[in-house]
């Protein structure tokens, strides 16, 4: 990806065309390029096995979509929640988390995030439920940090409110509990990237089947009629071809990401306590690499720019500062400052370069600059 | 495409992977696989030139999308019509024409089609406008038969009601008038297929720019904030790579389709007046090949099945018989039989095999069977 930077923030780790070619030849011989073809079916089967092997998914069903955004939107539509009802989402997330709620005819209600995990927590969700009714909650695996499935499963059981997890960036890291529904992204910039694509994983087979039907206009059964209003959000054969190669490359891809993470954790030892990482970093490999330098985000971005190193302010500004979302209601109605953690984080979070093509020298240089600004 | 039929109804004519490979290598070297990359930009530029050269498009802007369905939906959203307002659509069309209207928060109102063109006509639209208010009209290029741009442009000017054309199957055949907005499909099964994809073409640059922004979540400008609620409906680099090859293959692909059409027109001479083709067939190359055998559709399908020849009942049943659409209002409120032409056509329309891989013998056999049933 050609940018004016010497060190890019994010470089996809996708297979070379020659590796994909045998699958493309198969696709071409089948003359089947979309609409749930043989490669898509095989990729879904391989993903099911992958999630069982890597992430403890048992008794789960898997469906592919054109993107995580469309997958999450169609899952919400398939849940057939009352029109306009409240859905809890964190204020610090990629905007799509709230956009899909609006597109599904529901009302996103914005909640603060936890100061340590930078995610919507069950404690925050419980506080929201004490103030208002919710039809669903969408916790987010922020920056690829896996959410705690066991805790959210218990939350769903206790409250009776369906939990659907926007774990877009956490494929491979996220443990799976069959009581919950997960939405993953296969976008090129994600750790498990194919180009464009998304994934629903759930023990609820009816939900998966209906969501898939909605990705094909809402056609159901052999009669060729539309049973519920859908759209075109089908995952194409080409992306399944890339996905079949990515499944085989996963250990290699993860290994490269682990090495970059290890190098960062070593390099950041020198910066001291003024720089904070997302809670648990190291127990998981994140999708992107935000550091929290309280009040100094702009200074760090400026210093990196000066050195021709690209940074990204992932998930910022918070949702309530996007013109299209500024009208949305807040979960905490009993205070004038409903987003204390989000307000702090917005002034300190900076995404550092994090991809397989960084050299040890790159990472050392980046850590030195972080130390310089944080000092 | 593996089906139980000896002769398939529709076989995509897409390039072999080896032809696409140089573009895939370029994409991989760029490490840019989606999000308006260099190949997408180049393909959009080539399409603009193609439409100028082939279809008289002057002063038009072109944007690519994940599908024609998402393109049409986002164009409707970009028009910012009053919520719930009426949009006129024909009852004989692919269901997506109505689904996108619902998804855009508007009300599809179903109209009958013309007995000869099998399309929504300006006369039918004028009759609808005499009975009710409409925020937009969506004429459809049924089965790939191009709509009359000059006539619809005049209709739009006279009535002040915006016309947005669902010409999904008519790329290459459809003449372009810059006062109107056109939506084309690039789905694998279309004459100009790439796999999955759609296209908006319009002289209205602001509409194209906003629609494109809505395909990227609604992000606008460099501030990285969402200005209007969008989704992910981006066209991927891979499909642009295929598209760049298809643009170069167009004369060859069209030539094969013309030869099949010519052979059909010759073969069908023997069936006499009991079989009707869509008005003007021969002046254009259709996308699929429906014949009208009054009252004998089921008999023809059965006879073809018996001979292991696949047929398709494209666009049937009419929209008002789909469970998800049965509640929609009708345009003609002054009669108990609002769809006389649609009701006749539904019992006679059968899509015959129509693709580049049919032999002269295949077509002769098909025409003989049509003659047998129609006699």
PDB file of C-alpha atoms in Angstrom, chain B residues 88-364:
ATOM      1  CA  UNK B  88     -43.027   3.091  -8.035  1.00  0.00           C
ATOM      2  CA  UNK B  89     -41.614  -0.309  -9.085  1.00  0.00           C
ATOM      3  CA  UNK B  90     -42.869  -2.897 -11.587  1.00  0.00           C
ATOM      4  CA  UNK B  91     -44.438  -6.111 -10.274  1.00  0.00           C
ATOM      5  CA  UNK B  92     -42.400  -8.183 -12.746  1.00  0.00           C
ATOM      6  CA  UNK B  93     -38.751  -7.783 -11.756  1.00  0.00           C
ATOM      7  CA  UNK B  94     -36.094  -9.387  -9.607  1.00  0.00           C
ATOM      8  CA  UNK B  95     -37.271  -8.880  -5.987  1.00  0.00           C
ATOM      9  CA  UNK B  96     -34.220  -6.743  -5.129  1.00  0.00           C
ATOM     10  CA  UNK B  97     -35.861  -3.806  -6.949  1.00  0.00           C
ATOM     11  CA  UNK B  98     -38.458  -3.635  -4.165  1.00  0.00           C
ATOM     12  CA  UNK B  99     -36.225  -4.848  -1.312  1.00  0.00           C
ATOM     13  CA  UNK B 100     -33.818  -1.920  -1.690  1.00  0.00           C
ATOM     14  CA  UNK B 101     -36.729   0.513  -1.470  1.00  0.00           C
ATOM     15  CA  UNK B 102     -37.814  -1.056   1.836  1.00  0.00           C
ATOM     16  CA  UNK B 103     -34.213  -1.103   3.099  1.00  0.00           C
ATOM     17  CA  UNK B 104     -33.936   2.596   2.266  1.00  0.00           C
ATOM     18  CA  UNK B 105     -36.935   3.301   4.514  1.00  0.00           C
ATOM     19  CA  UNK B 106     -39.319   3.962   1.610  1.00  0.00           C
ATOM     20  CA  UNK B 107     -42.513   2.267   0.388  1.00  0.00           C
ATOM     21  CA  UNK B 108     -42.438   0.297  -2.859  1.00  0.00           C
ATOM     22  CA  UNK B 109     -45.716   0.641  -4.741  1.00  0.00           C
ATOM     23  CA  UNK B 110     -46.279  -2.099  -7.293  1.00  0.00           C
ATOM     24  CA  UNK B 111     -47.293  -1.320 -10.875  1.00  0.00           C
ATOM     25  CA  UNK B 112     -48.245  -3.563 -13.777  1.00  0.00           C
ATOM     26  CA  UNK B 113     -45.952  -3.899 -16.789  1.00  0.00           C
ATOM     27  CA  UNK B 114     -46.451  -3.283 -20.484  1.00  0.00           C
ATOM     28  CA  UNK B 115     -47.748  -6.294 -22.456  1.00  0.00           C
ATOM     29  CA  UNK B 116     -45.155  -5.932 -25.216  1.00  0.00           C
ATOM     30  CA  UNK B 117     -41.997  -4.747 -23.486  1.00  0.00           C
ATOM     31  CA  UNK B 118     -42.719  -6.602 -20.191  1.00  0.00           C
ATOM     32  CA  UNK B 119     -41.433  -3.451 -18.474  1.00  0.00           C
ATOM     33  CA  UNK B 120     -42.840  -0.586 -16.436  1.00  0.00           C
ATOM     34  CA  UNK B 121     -43.694   2.030 -19.103  1.00  0.00           C
ATOM     35  CA  UNK B 122     -43.961   5.835 -18.850  1.00  0.00           C
ATOM     36  CA  UNK B 123     -47.699   5.432 -19.619  1.00  0.00           C
ATOM     37  CA  UNK B 124     -48.159   3.155 -16.593  1.00  0.00           C
ATOM     38  CA  UNK B 125     -46.054   5.495 -14.451  1.00  0.00           C
ATOM     39  CA  UNK B 126     -48.125   8.512 -15.560  1.00  0.00           C
ATOM     40  CA  UNK B 127     -51.322   6.658 -14.654  1.00  0.00           C
ATOM     41  CA  UNK B 128     -49.864   5.905 -11.215  1.00  0.00           C
ATOM     42  CA  UNK B 129     -48.864   9.543 -10.674  1.00  0.00           C
ATOM     43  CA  UNK B 130     -52.426  10.593 -11.505  1.00  0.00           C
ATOM     44  CA  UNK B 131     -53.657   8.535  -8.528  1.00  0.00           C
ATOM     45  CA  UNK B 132     -51.004   9.162  -5.872  1.00  0.00           C
ATOM     46  CA  UNK B 133     -47.819  11.039  -4.966  1.00  0.00           C
ATOM     47  CA  UNK B 134     -44.449   9.455  -5.651  1.00  0.00           C
ATOM     48  CA  UNK B 135     -40.963  10.408  -4.461  1.00  0.00           C
ATOM     49  CA  UNK B 136     -39.252   8.360  -7.202  1.00  0.00           C
ATOM     50  CA  UNK B 137     -39.852   5.887 -10.018  1.00  0.00           C
ATOM     51  CA  UNK B 138     -37.664   2.826 -10.678  1.00  0.00           C
ATOM     52  CA  UNK B 139     -38.141   1.509 -14.222  1.00  0.00           C
ATOM     53  CA  UNK B 140     -36.450  -1.841 -14.800  1.00  0.00           C
ATOM     54  CA  UNK B 141     -34.585  -3.083 -17.871  1.00  0.00           C
ATOM     55  CA  UNK B 142     -36.439  -6.398 -17.658  1.00  0.00           C
ATOM     56  CA  UNK B 143     -34.330  -9.407 -18.687  1.00  0.00           C
ATOM     57  CA  UNK B 144     -31.712  -6.933 -19.943  1.00  0.00           C
ATOM     58  CA  UNK B 145     -33.953  -5.118 -22.428  1.00  0.00           C
ATOM     59  CA  UNK B 146     -32.656  -1.529 -22.341  1.00  0.00           C
ATOM     60  CA  UNK B 147     -35.125   1.121 -21.220  1.00  0.00           C
ATOM     61  CA  UNK B 148     -35.750   4.218 -23.328  1.00  0.00           C
ATOM     62  CA  UNK B 149     -33.544   6.849 -21.731  1.00  0.00           C
ATOM     63  CA  UNK B 150     -34.875   9.757 -23.807  1.00  0.00           C
ATOM     64  CA  UNK B 151     -38.460   8.980 -22.871  1.00  0.00           C
ATOM     65  CA  UNK B 152     -37.697   8.558 -19.156  1.00  0.00           C
ATOM     66  CA  UNK B 153     -35.620  11.724 -19.169  1.00  0.00           C
ATOM     67  CA  UNK B 154     -38.624  13.591 -20.586  1.00  0.00           C
ATOM     68  CA  UNK B 155     -40.903  11.936 -17.999  1.00  0.00           C
ATOM     69  CA  UNK B 156     -38.599  13.081 -15.192  1.00  0.00           C
ATOM     70  CA  UNK B 157     -38.508  16.621 -16.570  1.00  0.00           C
ATOM     71  CA  UNK B 158     -42.276  16.828 -17.021  1.00  0.00           C
ATOM     72  CA  UNK B 159     -43.325  15.266 -13.714  1.00  0.00           C
ATOM     73  CA  UNK B 160     -40.477  16.451 -11.489  1.00  0.00           C
ATOM     74  CA  UNK B 161     -40.307  12.918 -10.048  1.00  0.00           C
ATOM     75  CA  UNK B 162     -36.747  11.525  -9.972  1.00  0.00           C
ATOM     76  CA  UNK B 163     -36.188   8.442 -12.141  1.00  0.00           C
ATOM     77  CA  UNK B 164     -33.557   5.911 -11.082  1.00  0.00           C
ATOM     78  CA  UNK B 165     -33.136   3.039 -13.485  1.00  0.00           C
ATOM     79  CA  UNK B 166     -32.617  -0.550 -12.402  1.00  0.00           C
ATOM     80  CA  UNK B 167     -30.811  -1.638 -15.547  1.00  0.00           C
ATOM     81  CA  UNK B 168     -28.968  -4.391 -13.666  1.00  0.00           C
ATOM     82  CA  UNK B 169     -28.727  -6.791 -16.614  1.00  0.00           C
ATOM     83  CA  UNK B 170     -28.264  -4.273 -19.432  1.00  0.00           C
ATOM     84  CA  UNK B 171     -24.637  -3.111 -19.206  1.00  0.00           C
ATOM     85  CA  UNK B 172     -23.314  -2.622 -22.714  1.00  0.00           C
ATOM     86  CA  UNK B 173     -26.836  -2.484 -24.236  1.00  0.00           C
ATOM     87  CA  UNK B 174     -28.256   0.436 -22.277  1.00  0.00           C
ATOM     88  CA  UNK B 175     -27.858   3.937 -23.715  1.00  0.00           C
ATOM     89  CA  UNK B 176     -27.028   6.523 -21.058  1.00  0.00           C
ATOM     90  CA  UNK B 177     -28.532   9.962 -20.588  1.00  0.00           C
ATOM     91  CA  UNK B 178     -26.772  12.143 -18.075  1.00  0.00           C
ATOM     92  CA  UNK B 179     -30.024  13.489 -16.574  1.00  0.00           C
ATOM     93  CA  UNK B 180     -30.810  10.010 -15.222  1.00  0.00           C
ATOM     94  CA  UNK B 181     -29.203   7.651 -12.692  1.00  0.00           C
ATOM     95  CA  UNK B 182     -28.521   4.038 -13.757  1.00  0.00           C
ATOM     96  CA  UNK B 183     -27.716   0.998 -11.665  1.00  0.00           C
ATOM     97  CA  UNK B 184     -25.913  -1.924 -13.369  1.00  0.00           C
ATOM     98  CA  UNK B 185     -24.941  -5.356 -12.046  1.00  0.00           C
ATOM     99  CA  UNK B 186     -21.545  -7.009 -12.536  1.00  0.00           C
ATOM    100  CA  UNK B 187     -22.706 -10.320 -11.049  1.00  0.00           C
ATOM    101  CA  UNK B 188     -21.164 -13.426 -12.613  1.00  0.00           C
ATOM    102  CA  UNK B 189     -24.417 -14.289 -14.378  1.00  0.00           C
ATOM    103  CA  UNK B 190     -24.678 -10.926 -16.125  1.00  0.00           C
ATOM    104  CA  UNK B 191     -23.364 -10.292 -19.680  1.00  0.00           C
ATOM    105  CA  UNK B 192     -20.586  -8.105 -18.209  1.00  0.00           C
ATOM    106  CA  UNK B 193     -19.803 -10.231 -15.168  1.00  0.00           C
ATOM    107  CA  UNK B 194     -16.909 -10.039 -12.737  1.00  0.00           C
ATOM    108  CA  UNK B 195     -18.287 -12.161  -9.849  1.00  0.00           C
ATOM    109  CA  UNK B 196     -20.078  -9.813  -7.479  1.00  0.00           C
ATOM    110  CA  UNK B 197     -20.391  -6.097  -8.078  1.00  0.00           C
ATOM    111  CA  UNK B 198     -22.567  -3.189  -9.064  1.00  0.00           C
ATOM    112  CA  UNK B 199     -22.285   0.181 -10.680  1.00  0.00           C
ATOM    113  CA  UNK B 200     -23.932   3.566 -10.444  1.00  0.00           C
ATOM    114  CA  UNK B 201     -23.764   5.872 -13.462  1.00  0.00           C
ATOM    115  CA  UNK B 202     -25.120   9.406 -13.349  1.00  0.00           C
ATOM    116  CA  UNK B 203     -24.494  12.938 -14.443  1.00  0.00           C
ATOM    117  CA  UNK B 204     -25.277  13.934 -10.852  1.00  0.00           C
ATOM    118  CA  UNK B 205     -21.775  13.984  -9.357  1.00  0.00           C
ATOM    119  CA  UNK B 206     -22.970  14.810  -5.834  1.00  0.00           C
ATOM    120  CA  UNK B 207     -25.247  11.749  -5.854  1.00  0.00           C
ATOM    121  CA  UNK B 208     -22.404   9.500  -7.006  1.00  0.00           C
ATOM    122  CA  UNK B 209     -20.015  10.936  -4.415  1.00  0.00           C
ATOM    123  CA  UNK B 210     -22.504  10.543  -1.552  1.00  0.00           C
ATOM    124  CA  UNK B 211     -23.485   7.016  -2.644  1.00  0.00           C
ATOM    125  CA  UNK B 212     -19.826   6.021  -2.709  1.00  0.00           C
ATOM    126  CA  UNK B 213     -19.323   7.516   0.754  1.00  0.00           C
ATOM    127  CA  UNK B 214     -22.307   5.499   2.035  1.00  0.00           C
ATOM    128  CA  UNK B 215     -20.611   2.327   0.718  1.00  0.00           C
ATOM    129  CA  UNK B 216     -17.734   3.191   3.052  1.00  0.00           C
ATOM    130  CA  UNK B 217     -19.852   3.605   6.214  1.00  0.00           C
ATOM    131  CA  UNK B 218     -20.693   7.217   5.412  1.00  0.00           C
ATOM    132  CA  UNK B 219     -17.195   8.542   6.016  1.00  0.00           C
ATOM    133  CA  UNK B 220     -16.677  11.862   4.268  1.00  0.00           C
ATOM    134  CA  UNK B 221     -13.685  14.086   3.893  1.00  0.00           C
ATOM    135  CA  UNK B 222     -10.398  13.754   5.704  1.00  0.00           C
ATOM    136  CA  UNK B 223     -11.758  14.084   9.243  1.00  0.00           C
ATOM    137  CA  UNK B 224     -12.616  10.385   9.453  1.00  0.00           C
ATOM    138  CA  UNK B 225     -16.130  10.951  10.750  1.00  0.00           C
ATOM    139  CA  UNK B 226     -19.443   9.514   9.634  1.00  0.00           C
ATOM    140  CA  UNK B 227     -21.653  12.216   8.123  1.00  0.00           C
ATOM    141  CA  UNK B 228     -24.590  10.008   7.076  1.00  0.00           C
ATOM    142  CA  UNK B 229     -25.451   6.434   8.096  1.00  0.00           C
ATOM    143  CA  UNK B 230     -23.824   4.047   5.623  1.00  0.00           C
ATOM    144  CA  UNK B 231     -22.699   0.449   5.465  1.00  0.00           C
ATOM    145  CA  UNK B 232     -19.896  -1.584   3.934  1.00  0.00           C
ATOM    146  CA  UNK B 233     -20.704  -2.029   0.249  1.00  0.00           C
ATOM    147  CA  UNK B 234     -17.263  -1.480  -1.229  1.00  0.00           C
ATOM    148  CA  UNK B 235     -16.164  -3.065  -4.493  1.00  0.00           C
ATOM    149  CA  UNK B 236     -12.983  -5.095  -3.928  1.00  0.00           C
ATOM    150  CA  UNK B 237      -9.730  -4.870  -5.871  1.00  0.00           C
ATOM    151  CA  UNK B 238     -10.036  -8.483  -7.044  1.00  0.00           C
ATOM    152  CA  UNK B 239     -13.289  -7.767  -8.865  1.00  0.00           C
ATOM    153  CA  UNK B 240     -11.718  -4.691 -10.447  1.00  0.00           C
ATOM    154  CA  UNK B 241      -8.929  -6.973 -11.689  1.00  0.00           C
ATOM    155  CA  UNK B 242     -11.495  -9.265 -13.343  1.00  0.00           C
ATOM    156  CA  UNK B 243     -13.329  -6.209 -14.632  1.00  0.00           C
ATOM    157  CA  UNK B 244     -10.223  -4.850 -16.327  1.00  0.00           C
ATOM    158  CA  UNK B 245      -9.931  -8.137 -18.215  1.00  0.00           C
ATOM    159  CA  UNK B 246     -13.668  -8.175 -19.023  1.00  0.00           C
ATOM    160  CA  UNK B 247     -13.496  -4.683 -20.502  1.00  0.00           C
ATOM    161  CA  UNK B 248     -10.830  -5.971 -22.906  1.00  0.00           C
ATOM    162  CA  UNK B 249     -12.888  -9.145 -23.613  1.00  0.00           C
ATOM    163  CA  UNK B 250     -16.150  -7.261 -24.232  1.00  0.00           C
ATOM    164  CA  UNK B 251     -16.232  -7.489 -28.043  1.00  0.00           C
ATOM    165  CA  UNK B 252     -15.438 -11.201 -27.880  1.00  0.00           C
ATOM    166  CA  UNK B 253     -18.062 -11.859 -25.162  1.00  0.00           C
ATOM    167  CA  UNK B 254     -20.702  -9.806 -26.992  1.00  0.00           C
ATOM    168  CA  UNK B 255     -19.872 -11.529 -30.265  1.00  0.00           C
ATOM    169  CA  UNK B 256     -20.550 -14.936 -28.726  1.00  0.00           C
ATOM    170  CA  UNK B 257     -23.851 -13.720 -27.283  1.00  0.00           C
ATOM    171  CA  UNK B 258     -24.867 -12.166 -30.619  1.00  0.00           C
ATOM    172  CA  UNK B 259     -24.191 -15.473 -32.412  1.00  0.00           C
ATOM    173  CA  UNK B 260     -26.376 -17.375 -29.917  1.00  0.00           C
ATOM    174  CA  UNK B 261     -29.131 -14.807 -30.321  1.00  0.00           C
ATOM    175  CA  UNK B 262     -28.968 -14.971 -34.122  1.00  0.00           C
ATOM    176  CA  UNK B 263     -29.188 -18.741 -34.002  1.00  0.00           C
ATOM    177  CA  UNK B 264     -32.240 -18.528 -31.708  1.00  0.00           C
ATOM    178  CA  UNK B 265     -33.989 -15.989 -33.943  1.00  0.00           C
ATOM    179  CA  UNK B 266     -33.434 -18.306 -36.895  1.00  0.00           C
ATOM    180  CA  UNK B 267     -34.537 -21.421 -34.984  1.00  0.00           C
ATOM    181  CA  UNK B 268     -37.660 -19.790 -33.595  1.00  0.00           C
ATOM    182  CA  UNK B 269     -38.956 -18.904 -37.078  1.00  0.00           C
ATOM    183  CA  UNK B 270     -40.484 -22.369 -37.180  1.00  0.00           C
ATOM    184  CA  UNK B 271     -42.607 -21.886 -34.031  1.00  0.00           C
ATOM    185  CA  UNK B 272     -44.971 -19.368 -35.602  1.00  0.00           C
ATOM    186  CA  UNK B 273     -47.061 -16.733 -33.894  1.00  0.00           C
ATOM    187  CA  UNK B 274     -47.933 -18.670 -30.768  1.00  0.00           C
ATOM    188  CA  UNK B 275     -44.561 -17.794 -29.234  1.00  0.00           C
ATOM    189  CA  UNK B 276     -43.688 -14.163 -28.556  1.00  0.00           C
ATOM    190  CA  UNK B 277     -40.347 -12.556 -27.770  1.00  0.00           C
ATOM    191  CA  UNK B 278     -39.851  -9.395 -25.752  1.00  0.00           C
ATOM    192  CA  UNK B 279     -40.430  -6.338 -27.975  1.00  0.00           C
ATOM    193  CA  UNK B 280     -37.297  -5.330 -29.864  1.00  0.00           C
ATOM    194  CA  UNK B 281     -35.340  -8.541 -29.219  1.00  0.00           C
ATOM    195  CA  UNK B 282     -32.696  -8.564 -31.919  1.00  0.00           C
ATOM    196  CA  UNK B 283     -32.220  -4.802 -31.743  1.00  0.00           C
ATOM    197  CA  UNK B 284     -30.506  -5.588 -28.437  1.00  0.00           C
ATOM    198  CA  UNK B 285     -28.864  -8.706 -27.018  1.00  0.00           C
ATOM    199  CA  UNK B 286     -30.845  -9.722 -23.934  1.00  0.00           C
ATOM    200  CA  UNK B 287     -29.203 -10.878 -20.694  1.00  0.00           C
ATOM    201  CA  UNK B 288     -31.430 -13.936 -20.418  1.00  0.00           C
ATOM    202  CA  UNK B 289     -33.841 -15.344 -22.979  1.00  0.00           C
ATOM    203  CA  UNK B 290     -37.478 -15.523 -21.918  1.00  0.00           C
ATOM    204  CA  UNK B 291     -40.107 -16.580 -24.426  1.00  0.00           C
ATOM    205  CA  UNK B 292     -43.826 -16.018 -23.919  1.00  0.00           C
ATOM    206  CA  UNK B 293     -45.973 -19.073 -24.644  1.00  0.00           C
ATOM    207  CA  UNK B 294     -49.432 -17.978 -23.452  1.00  0.00           C
ATOM    208  CA  UNK B 295     -50.792 -20.293 -20.771  1.00  0.00           C
ATOM    209  CA  UNK B 296     -48.207 -22.951 -21.531  1.00  0.00           C
ATOM    210  CA  UNK B 297     -45.273 -22.031 -19.275  1.00  0.00           C
ATOM    211  CA  UNK B 298     -45.650 -25.080 -17.057  1.00  0.00           C
ATOM    212  CA  UNK B 299     -45.985 -27.417 -20.022  1.00  0.00           C
ATOM    213  CA  UNK B 300     -42.837 -25.976 -21.612  1.00  0.00           C
ATOM    214  CA  UNK B 301     -40.841 -26.268 -18.378  1.00  0.00           C
ATOM    215  CA  UNK B 302     -41.975 -29.882 -17.995  1.00  0.00           C
ATOM    216  CA  UNK B 303     -41.032 -30.764 -21.581  1.00  0.00           C
ATOM    217  CA  UNK B 304     -37.596 -29.159 -21.166  1.00  0.00           C
ATOM    218  CA  UNK B 305     -37.027 -30.941 -17.859  1.00  0.00           C
ATOM    219  CA  UNK B 306     -37.869 -34.201 -19.565  1.00  0.00           C
ATOM    220  CA  UNK B 307     -35.130 -33.491 -22.111  1.00  0.00           C
ATOM    221  CA  UNK B 308     -32.695 -32.505 -19.311  1.00  0.00           C
ATOM    222  CA  UNK B 309     -32.673 -28.890 -20.421  1.00  0.00           C
ATOM    223  CA  UNK B 310     -32.702 -26.303 -17.619  1.00  0.00           C
ATOM    224  CA  UNK B 311     -35.178 -23.414 -17.740  1.00  0.00           C
ATOM    225  CA  UNK B 312     -35.708 -20.560 -15.299  1.00  0.00           C
ATOM    226  CA  UNK B 313     -38.860 -18.643 -14.475  1.00  0.00           C
ATOM    227  CA  UNK B 314     -37.004 -15.331 -14.144  1.00  0.00           C
ATOM    228  CA  UNK B 315     -38.878 -12.613 -12.142  1.00  0.00           C
ATOM    229  CA  UNK B 316     -41.681 -15.001 -11.216  1.00  0.00           C
ATOM    230  CA  UNK B 317     -43.849 -15.099  -9.231  1.00  0.00           C
ATOM    231  CA  UNK B 318     -44.686 -11.366  -9.521  1.00  0.00           C
ATOM    232  CA  UNK B 319     -43.585  -9.373  -6.481  1.00  0.00           C
ATOM    233  CA  UNK B 320     -47.082  -9.308  -4.953  1.00  0.00           C
ATOM    234  CA  UNK B 321     -46.903 -13.089  -4.477  1.00  0.00           C
ATOM    235  CA  UNK B 322     -43.702 -13.061  -2.385  1.00  0.00           C
ATOM    236  CA  UNK B 323     -44.608 -13.455   1.313  1.00  0.00           C
ATOM    237  CA  UNK B 324     -42.306 -10.571   2.304  1.00  0.00           C
ATOM    238  CA  UNK B 325     -43.844  -8.242  -0.310  1.00  0.00           C
ATOM    239  CA  UNK B 326     -47.504  -9.303  -0.343  1.00  0.00           C
ATOM    240  CA  UNK B 327     -48.465  -6.395   1.953  1.00  0.00           C
ATOM    241  CA  UNK B 328     -47.165  -3.728  -0.432  1.00  0.00           C
ATOM    242  CA  UNK B 329     -49.622  -1.205  -1.902  1.00  0.00           C
ATOM    243  CA  UNK B 330     -50.640  -1.300  -5.575  1.00  0.00           C
ATOM    244  CA  UNK B 331     -50.349   1.663  -7.936  1.00  0.00           C
ATOM    245  CA  UNK B 332     -53.730   1.136  -9.560  1.00  0.00           C
ATOM    246  CA  UNK B 333     -56.217   1.660  -6.738  1.00  0.00           C
ATOM    247  CA  UNK B 334     -59.277   2.026  -9.004  1.00  0.00           C
ATOM    248  CA  UNK B 335     -59.658  -1.586 -10.068  1.00  0.00           C
ATOM    249  CA  UNK B 336     -59.963  -5.098  -8.657  1.00  0.00           C
ATOM    250  CA  UNK B 337     -57.455  -6.372 -11.231  1.00  0.00           C
ATOM    251  CA  UNK B 338     -54.426  -4.100 -10.901  1.00  0.00           C
ATOM    252  CA  UNK B 339     -52.002  -6.433 -12.736  1.00  0.00           C
ATOM    253  CA  UNK B 340     -53.698  -7.741 -15.904  1.00  0.00           C
ATOM    254  CA  UNK B 341     -50.503  -7.983 -17.980  1.00  0.00           C
ATOM    255  CA  UNK B 342     -48.443  -9.481 -15.134  1.00  0.00           C
ATOM    256  CA  UNK B 343     -51.138 -12.092 -14.538  1.00  0.00           C
ATOM    257  CA  UNK B 344     -51.052 -13.128 -18.193  1.00  0.00           C
ATOM    258  CA  UNK B 345     -47.267 -13.128 -18.432  1.00  0.00           C
ATOM    259  CA  UNK B 346     -46.834 -15.262 -15.312  1.00  0.00           C
ATOM    260  CA  UNK B 347     -48.509 -18.169 -17.066  1.00  0.00           C
ATOM    261  CA  UNK B 348     -46.486 -17.886 -20.230  1.00  0.00           C
ATOM    262  CA  UNK B 349     -42.948 -16.647 -19.554  1.00  0.00           C
ATOM    263  CA  UNK B 350     -40.137 -19.210 -19.568  1.00  0.00           C
ATOM    264  CA  UNK B 351     -36.412 -18.425 -19.608  1.00  0.00           C
ATOM    265  CA  UNK B 352     -34.580 -20.622 -22.127  1.00  0.00           C
ATOM    266  CA  UNK B 353     -30.872 -21.452 -21.946  1.00  0.00           C
ATOM    267  CA  UNK B 354     -28.851 -18.450 -23.155  1.00  0.00           C
ATOM    268  CA  UNK B 355     -25.082 -18.395 -22.853  1.00  0.00           C
ATOM    269  CA  UNK B 356     -21.890 -18.579 -24.876  1.00  0.00           C
ATOM    270  CA  UNK B 357     -21.426 -22.326 -24.484  1.00  0.00           C
ATOM    271  CA  UNK B 358     -24.544 -23.423 -26.358  1.00  0.00           C
ATOM    272  CA  UNK B 359     -23.929 -25.292 -29.604  1.00  0.00           C
ATOM    273  CA  UNK B 360     -26.040 -24.806 -32.730  1.00  0.00           C
ATOM    274  CA  UNK B 361     -27.435 -28.282 -32.081  1.00  0.00           C
ATOM    275  CA  UNK B 362     -28.430 -27.312 -28.527  1.00  0.00           C
ATOM    276  CA  UNK B 363     -30.336 -24.286 -29.797  1.00  0.00           C
ATOM    277  CA  UNK B 364     -31.978 -26.248 -32.599  1.00  0.00           C
TER     278      UNK B 364
END
